Amino acid sequence: MATRSSLILTICIPLLACACVWAQGPIANPGFESGMASWTAYSYQPGAGANPAEPVVGCAGLQPCHFTLLAPSAIPDGSMVCGIQSYETSGNGGVCQTFTWTGGPASITVSARAYSTKYDSTPFDNGCRVRMGIVIGATQDRSAVGTWLTFPWSANWLRRTVSVPGQGTYTLFIEAYQPDSSAIMSTLWDTVEFVAQPPVLVTSGPTVTADPAHPDSGVIITWSTNVPSSSQVDYGLTPGLGSTQADTELTTSHCVTLTGLTHSSLYYFRAASAAPGYLDWASDDLTFETPIRFSNIITRLSANGANTIIDWTTDVPTTSQVEYWSEVDPHVFTTENTALVTSHEVVLTGLVQGRQYSFRVWGRNSPAYSDACSEVGKFWTLPPVSIGLANGGFEDTHGAEGHSLYPWVEYVTEEGVSGYHPIDGLVGPYPAGGPTSWFGNVQAYSGSYFLGAAANAAYKNGGVFQRVMVNPGDYYTLTVRY
């Protein structure tokens, strides 16, 4: 029984402490669990193309929750949140609450999430935001806010803090900003926390730069705060972090050096500062990468289709080299181009037609950086030219692939739209006159397979081509449904 009592105390003590903080705070209904009680909703129009709308309170998730668009996997507190979500429109509005505080300097921290995607579900920052501000005195006029504190665009809940200078009457404003209807938008907020301590606030940073003494295995993280405070960085190769570098000296200019890092790796980190008598500050969960980093790796065909060209960029100047192979071919390295550049191009020649290759790009810049290579990528070479049109009914099989487009080659185009996906490609089996059908009750014109593209509130652009040996005057007939 002693062990059981100890466990109950361990759980209950922080819950009681939390309850005391809420009870003593002047903000009523801080978690919106009582709907809009104690809050005043308003709408505004920031400009042409932006619509006014008052926020609402509801749960976030699947039906029957009110907030179902881009719903977060969890919410900060309780079961209710406040905000505005929009699809093919925009909504601009917020809430405010006037309160009186009789103590000394204090802090108000709000959790919020401003996230948006294109209509094809691709993450897209169209400028939607959540912001908050505090005004001395009682008012419902949002224009009285002198400085808005804006939450960055993120799929995660973020926390931001404003200062309460001391005793007096204040009005807190929290609002959604949705500039236009170019995206699906979710602008939500929750958990208004009042703490009877002034906050440590960051005034710049955090900024990550390479350590000149160890450019590929060390970084320097800097930030500034409004009051002298300690410096700490938690970091690691996973979101769980795991390592800590700290300095207890109180300062407003913070500098933490991380050494012994793995090159060409993604690191997660969080910076923090604390000072006696102040509410601690912690950054969002952030990332940095150690060099050499490869990006924008693109494979493309040469103009005559005989060669494959690989382009990429690096964050620091390096040499250029490609390693490539197939299931039946050994690993081959191209001749290294020793020029130190950040934009790279290598042409692969002598490849077998109609074969899938694997490849990695390499970069070197010794002795400053360790040799590095990219992750493995893949590309296909073009099939041989057909003697007459092949697989014209899309019913053919190709080796272990089963039904296949081969020797058709699928491609993607972007026709001046904000978001697009490739076509669906080979579709089936939906035999003509059969019991099943595809999107829009489509069945094959003949046989069981066809080439298709279907979209709902999205874009799909592209097609297929086949290289064919033809005679002048040959005719080809295409059957389509759209």
Tab-separated table of N, CA, C and O in Angstrom, residues 305-378:
chain	number	residue	atom	x	y	z
A	305	GLY	N	17.485	11.782	-76.100
A	305	GLY	CA	16.987	10.677	-75.309
A	305	GLY	C	17.989	9.583	-75.050
A	305	GLY	O	17.668	8.585	-74.386
A	306	ALA	N	19.218	9.726	-75.531
A	306	ALA	CA	20.204	8.644	-75.402
A	306	ALA	C	20.926	8.660	-74.068
A	306	ALA	O	21.379	7.617	-73.587
A	307	ASN	N	21.064	9.822	-73.450
A	307	ASN	CA	21.833	9.948	-72.213
A	307	ASN	C	20.941	10.448	-71.078
A	307	ASN	O	19.890	11.055	-71.308
A	308	THR	N	21.383	10.206	-69.850
A	308	THR	CA	20.687	10.713	-68.663
A	308	THR	C	21.567	11.756	-67.997
A	308	THR	O	22.765	11.532	-67.773
A	309	ILE	N	20.981	12.904	-67.680
A	309	ILE	CA	21.697	14.002	-67.043
A	309	ILE	C	21.218	14.118	-65.601
A	309	ILE	O	20.011	14.103	-65.345
A	310	ILE	N	22.139	14.218	-64.660
A	310	ILE	CA	21.798	14.369	-63.245
A	310	ILE	C	22.306	15.717	-62.766
A	310	ILE	O	23.491	16.032	-62.901
A	311	ASP	N	21.382	16.528	-62.240
A	311	ASP	CA	21.711	17.847	-61.691
A	311	ASP	C	21.474	17.831	-60.186
A	311	ASP	O	20.546	17.160	-59.705
A	312	TRP	N	22.258	18.594	-59.424
A	312	TRP	CA	22.025	18.746	-57.987
A	312	TRP	C	22.764	19.959	-57.465
A	312	TRP	O	23.582	20.555	-58.177
A	313	THR	N	22.429	20.333	-56.242
A	313	THR	CA	23.131	21.436	-55.584
A	313	THR	C	23.655	20.962	-54.239
A	313	THR	O	23.144	20.015	-53.643
A	314	THR	N	24.689	21.646	-53.750
A	314	THR	CA	25.252	21.386	-52.428
A	314	THR	C	25.330	22.691	-51.648
A	314	THR	O	25.364	23.770	-52.231
A	315	ASP	N	25.333	22.560	-50.313
A	315	ASP	CA	25.347	23.759	-49.478
A	315	ASP	C	26.721	24.397	-49.405
A	315	ASP	O	26.845	25.570	-49.046
A	316	VAL	N	27.774	23.649	-49.717
A	316	VAL	CA	29.133	24.177	-49.759
A	316	VAL	C	29.774	23.704	-51.064
A	316	VAL	O	29.334	22.710	-51.657
A	317	PRO	N	30.781	24.407	-51.552
A	317	PRO	CA	31.422	23.986	-52.805
A	317	PRO	C	32.060	22.600	-52.670
A	317	PRO	O	32.785	22.322	-51.704
A	318	THR	N	31.787	21.719	-53.625
A	318	THR	CA	32.364	20.369	-53.634
A	318	THR	C	32.673	19.955	-55.067
A	318	THR	O	32.267	20.606	-56.029
A	319	THR	N	33.375	18.816	-55.189
A	319	THR	CA	33.568	18.190	-56.488
A	319	THR	C	32.260	17.535	-56.938
A	319	THR	O	31.283	17.500	-56.188
A	320	SER	N	32.247	16.993	-58.166
A	320	SER	CA	31.040	16.381	-58.721
A	320	SER	C	31.352	14.977	-59.222
A	320	SER	O	32.287	14.786	-60.019
A	321	GLN	N	30.581	14.006	-58.763
A	321	GLN	CA	30.762	12.622	-59.212
A	321	GLN	C	29.475	11.848	-58.980
A	321	GLN	O	28.737	12.126	-58.027
A	322	VAL	N	29.171	10.892	-59.856
A	322	VAL	CA	27.977	10.059	-59.737
A	322	VAL	C	28.391	8.598	-59.730
A	322	VAL	O	29.218	8.167	-60.544
A	323	GLU	N	27.814	7.850	-58.807
A	323	GLU	CA	27.950	6.397	-58.757
A	323	GLU	C	26.618	5.801	-59.218
A	323	GLU	O	25.563	6.187	-58.712
A	324	TYR	N	26.656	4.845	-60.174
A	324	TYR	CA	25.393	4.273	-60.662
A	324	TYR	C	25.563	2.773	-60.930
A	324	TYR	O	26.675	2.280	-61.153
A	325	TRP	N	24.427	2.064	-60.907
A	325	TRP	CA	24.430	0.619	-61.082
A	325	TRP	C	23.011	0.141	-61.352
A	325	TRP	O	22.042	0.893	-61.214
A	326	SER	N	22.872	-1.122	-61.748
A	326	SER	CA	21.558	-1.746	-61.906
A	326	SER	C	21.619	-3.143	-61.304
A	326	SER	O	22.666	-3.573	-60.797
A	327	GLU	N	20.494	-3.847	-61.364
A	327	GLU	CA	20.473	-5.188	-60.798
A	327	GLU	C	21.412	-6.137	-61.531
A	327	GLU	O	21.837	-7.153	-60.969
A	328	VAL	N	21.735	-5.827	-62.766
A	328	VAL	CA	22.605	-6.713	-63.547
A	328	VAL	C	23.924	-6.055	-63.924
A	328	VAL	O	24.758	-6.693	-64.582
A	329	ASP	N	24.117	-4.802	-63.529
A	329	ASP	CA	25.351	-4.084	-63.861
A	329	ASP	C	26.102	-3.733	-62.584
A	329	ASP	O	25.484	-3.422	-61.555
A	330	PRO	N	27.434	-3.744	-62.599
A	330	PRO	CA	28.222	-3.390	-61.406
A	330	PRO	C	28.175	-1.892	-61.128
A	330	PRO	O	27.722	-1.088	-61.949
A	331	HIS	N	28.666	-1.506	-59.946
A	331	HIS	CA	28.759	-0.090	-59.587
A	331	HIS	C	29.829	0.580	-60.457
A	331	HIS	O	30.944	0.079	-60.598
A	332	VAL	N	29.466	1.707	-61.027
A	332	VAL	CA	30.371	2.487	-61.864
A	332	VAL	C	30.430	3.906	-61.327
A	332	VAL	O	29.399	4.487	-60.974
A	333	PHE	N	31.644	4.481	-61.253
A	333	PHE	CA	31.828	5.873	-60.854
A	333	PHE	C	32.230	6.685	-62.076
A	333	PHE	O	33.122	6.286	-62.836
A	334	THR	N	31.563	7.810	-62.287
A	334	THR	CA	31.988	8.703	-63.354
A	334	THR	C	33.310	9.356	-62.964
A	334	THR	O	33.704	9.374	-61.793
A	335	THR	N	33.981	9.898	-63.950
A	335	THR	CA	35.217	10.632	-63.665
A	335	THR	C	34.897	11.852	-62.818
A	335	THR	O	33.971	12.620	-63.143
A	336	GLU	N	35.584	12.026	-61.720
A	336	GLU	CA	35.289	13.130	-60.808
A	336	GLU	C	35.681	14.464	-61.430
A	336	GLU	O	36.803	14.639	-61.908
A	337	ASN	N	34.737	15.404	-61.407
A	337	ASN	CA	35.025	16.781	-61.799
A	337	ASN	C	35.526	17.485	-60.547
A	337	ASN	O	34.784	17.683	-59.590
A	338	THR	N	36.782	17.867	-60.514
A	338	THR	CA	37.409	18.388	-59.289
A	338	THR	C	37.132	19.869	-59.046
A	338	THR	O	37.571	20.412	-58.029
A	339	ALA	N	36.410	20.530	-59.946
A	339	ALA	CA	36.055	21.936	-59.704
A	339	ALA	C	35.117	22.021	-58.503
A	339	ALA	O	34.150	21.257	-58.397
A	340	LEU	N	35.411	22.942	-57.585
A	340	LEU	CA	34.588	23.097	-56.379
A	340	LEU	C	33.442	24.062	-56.686
A	340	LEU	O	33.645	25.271	-56.827
A	341	VAL	N	32.241	23.515	-56.781
A	341	VAL	CA	31.058	24.300	-57.147
A	341	VAL	C	29.890	23.880	-56.266
A	341	VAL	O	29.926	22.853	-55.580
A	342	THR	N	28.814	24.668	-56.295
A	342	THR	CA	27.593	24.300	-55.562
A	342	THR	C	26.477	23.848	-56.507
A	342	THR	O	25.500	23.264	-56.055
A	343	SER	N	26.591	24.128	-57.803
A	343	SER	CA	25.633	23.645	-58.801
A	343	SER	C	26.336	22.610	-59.664
A	343	SER	O	27.368	22.904	-60.285
A	344	HIS	N	25.778	21.413	-59.729
A	344	HIS	CA	26.480	20.282	-60.324
A	344	HIS	C	25.666	19.679	-61.470
A	344	HIS	O	24.432	19.662	-61.429
A	345	GLU	N	26.374	19.148	-62.465
A	345	GLU	CA	25.738	18.440	-63.577
A	345	GLU	C	26.690	17.354	-64.070
A	345	GLU	O	27.874	17.617	-64.323
A	346	VAL	N	26.183	16.130	-64.179
A	346	VAL	CA	26.954	15.008	-64.704
A	346	VAL	C	26.105	14.285	-65.729
A	346	VAL	O	24.923	14.011	-65.490
A	347	VAL	N	26.696	13.954	-66.885
A	347	VAL	CA	26.004	13.249	-67.964
A	347	VAL	C	26.431	11.792	-67.951
A	347	VAL	O	27.629	11.485	-67.983
A	348	LEU	N	25.443	10.885	-67.906
A	348	LEU	CA	25.712	9.450	-67.946
A	348	LEU	C	25.478	8.952	-69.365
A	348	LEU	O	24.399	9.152	-69.937
A	349	THR	N	26.488	8.290	-69.931
A	349	THR	CA	26.395	7.796	-71.303
A	349	THR	C	26.535	6.277	-71.315
A	349	THR	O	26.943	5.660	-70.327
A	350	GLY	N	26.194	5.682	-72.453
A	350	GLY	CA	26.366	4.241	-72.604
A	350	GLY	C	25.403	3.402	-71.788
A	350	GLY	O	25.675	2.222	-71.512
A	351	LEU	N	24.275	3.951	-71.391
A	351	LEU	CA	23.305	3.208	-70.594
A	351	LEU	C	22.462	2.300	-71.488
A	351	LEU	O	22.217	2.604	-72.657
A	352	VAL	N	21.996	1.209	-70.918
A	352	VAL	CA	21.154	0.269	-71.651
A	352	VAL	C	19.726	0.796	-71.713
A	352	VAL	O	19.186	1.269	-70.709
A	353	GLN	N	19.087	0.686	-72.870
A	353	GLN	CA	17.717	1.177	-73.012
A	353	GLN	C	16.734	0.329	-72.203
A	353	GLN	O	16.922	-0.871	-72.025
A	354	GLY	N	15.693	0.993	-71.693
A	354	GLY	CA	14.636	0.284	-70.987
A	354	GLY	C	15.080	-0.378	-69.700
A	354	GLY	O	14.513	-1.402	-69.306
A	355	ARG	N	16.031	0.209	-68.995
A	355	ARG	CA	16.546	-0.406	-67.771
A	355	ARG	C	16.458	0.597	-66.612
A	355	ARG	O	16.663	1.791	-66.793
A	356	GLN	N	16.168	0.072	-65.432
A	356	GLN	CA	16.161	0.914	-64.242
A	356	GLN	C	17.538	0.914	-63.595
A	356	GLN	O	18.128	-0.159	-63.373
A	357	TYR	N	18.031	2.100	-63.280
A	357	TYR	CA	19.339	2.270	-62.638
A	357	TYR	C	19.153	2.896	-61.260
A	357	TYR	O	18.217	3.675	-61.024
A	358	SER	N	20.054	2.565	-60.356
A	358	SER	CA	20.176	3.232	-59.065
A	358	SER	C	21.402	4.125	-59.102
A	358	SER	O	22.365	3.858	-59.841
A	359	PHE	N	21.383	5.207	-58.296
A	359	PHE	CA	22.529	6.112	-58.333
A	359	PHE	C	22.662	6.879	-57.017
A	359	PHE	O	21.700	6.990	-56.240
A	360	ARG	N	23.848	7.377	-56.781
A	360	ARG	CA	24.132	8.327	-55.706
A	360	ARG	C	25.060	9.392	-56.257
A	360	ARG	O	25.907	9.112	-57.103
A	361	VAL	N	24.893	10.638	-55.775
A	361	VAL	CA	25.827	11.695	-56.136
A	361	VAL	C	26.818	11.877	-54.993
A	361	VAL	O	26.479	11.704	-53.816
A	362	TRP	N	28.053	12.200	-55.348
A	362	TRP	CA	29.136	12.351	-54.369
A	362	TRP	C	29.700	13.758	-54.413
A	362	TRP	O	29.708	14.416	-55.462
A	363	GLY	N	30.210	14.220	-53.257
A	363	GLY	CA	30.881	15.506	-53.173
A	363	GLY	C	32.060	15.434	-52.216
A	363	GLY	O	31.969	14.778	-51.165
A	364	ARG	N	33.143	16.085	-52.572
A	364	ARG	CA	34.336	16.101	-51.724
A	364	ARG	C	34.898	17.522	-51.665
A	364	ARG	O	34.848	18.270	-52.647
A	365	ASN	N	35.442	17.863	-50.526
A	365	ASN	CA	36.142	19.136	-50.343
A	365	ASN	C	37.067	18.965	-49.143
A	365	ASN	O	36.803	19.463	-48.049
A	366	SER	N	38.124	18.220	-49.341
A	366	SER	CA	39.079	17.943	-48.268
A	366	SER	C	40.076	19.088	-48.146
A	366	SER	O	40.404	19.748	-49.134
A	367	PRO	N	40.595	19.329	-46.927
A	367	PRO	CA	40.341	18.609	-45.671
A	367	PRO	C	39.225	19.227	-44.826
A	367	PRO	O	38.953	18.757	-43.733
A	368	ALA	N	38.586	20.282	-45.322
A	368	ALA	CA	37.599	20.982	-44.493
A	368	ALA	C	36.379	20.121	-44.200
A	368	ALA	O	35.811	20.197	-43.101
A	369	TYR	N	35.979	19.277	-45.177
A	369	TYR	CA	34.757	18.499	-45.022
A	369	TYR	C	35.019	17.025	-45.298
A	369	TYR	O	35.877	16.678	-46.132
A	370	SER	N	34.267	16.188	-44.637
A	370	SER	CA	34.336	14.754	-44.902
A	370	SER	C	33.634	14.442	-46.215
A	370	SER	O	32.652	15.087	-46.591
A	371	ASP	N	34.132	13.429	-46.942
A	371	ASP	CA	33.480	13.007	-48.171
A	371	ASP	C	32.036	12.606	-47.868
A	371	ASP	O	31.742	12.034	-46.819
A	372	ALA	N	31.137	12.895	-48.790
A	372	ALA	CA	29.726	12.611	-48.538
A	372	ALA	C	29.045	12.191	-49.823
A	372	ALA	O	29.477	12.526	-50.935
A	373	CYS	N	27.958	11.431	-49.655
A	373	CYS	CA	27.145	11.033	-50.794
A	373	CYS	C	25.674	11.177	-50.426
A	373	CYS	O	25.305	11.202	-49.245
A	374	SER	N	24.834	11.258	-51.431
A	374	SER	CA	23.394	11.393	-51.228
A	374	SER	C	22.774	10.034	-50.931
A	374	SER	O	23.443	8.987	-50.996
A	375	GLU	N	21.480	10.044	-50.626
A	375	GLU	CA	20.739	8.796	-50.550
A	375	GLU	C	20.579	8.227	-51.953
A	375	GLU	O	20.770	8.914	-52.955
A	376	VAL	N	20.208	6.956	-52.032
A	376	VAL	CA	20.086	6.291	-53.330
A	376	VAL	C	18.829	6.774	-54.054
A	376	VAL	O	17.742	6.843	-53.473
A	377	GLY	N	18.989	7.137	-55.315
A	377	GLY	CA	17.872	7.486	-56.175
A	377	GLY	C	17.770	6.504	-57.332
A	377	GLY	O	18.659	5.647	-57.514
A	378	LYS	N	16.699	6.590	-58.103
A	378	LYS	CA	16.490	5.670	-59.216
A	378	LYS	C	16.007	6.430	-60.445
A	378	LYS	O	15.362	7.470	-60.336
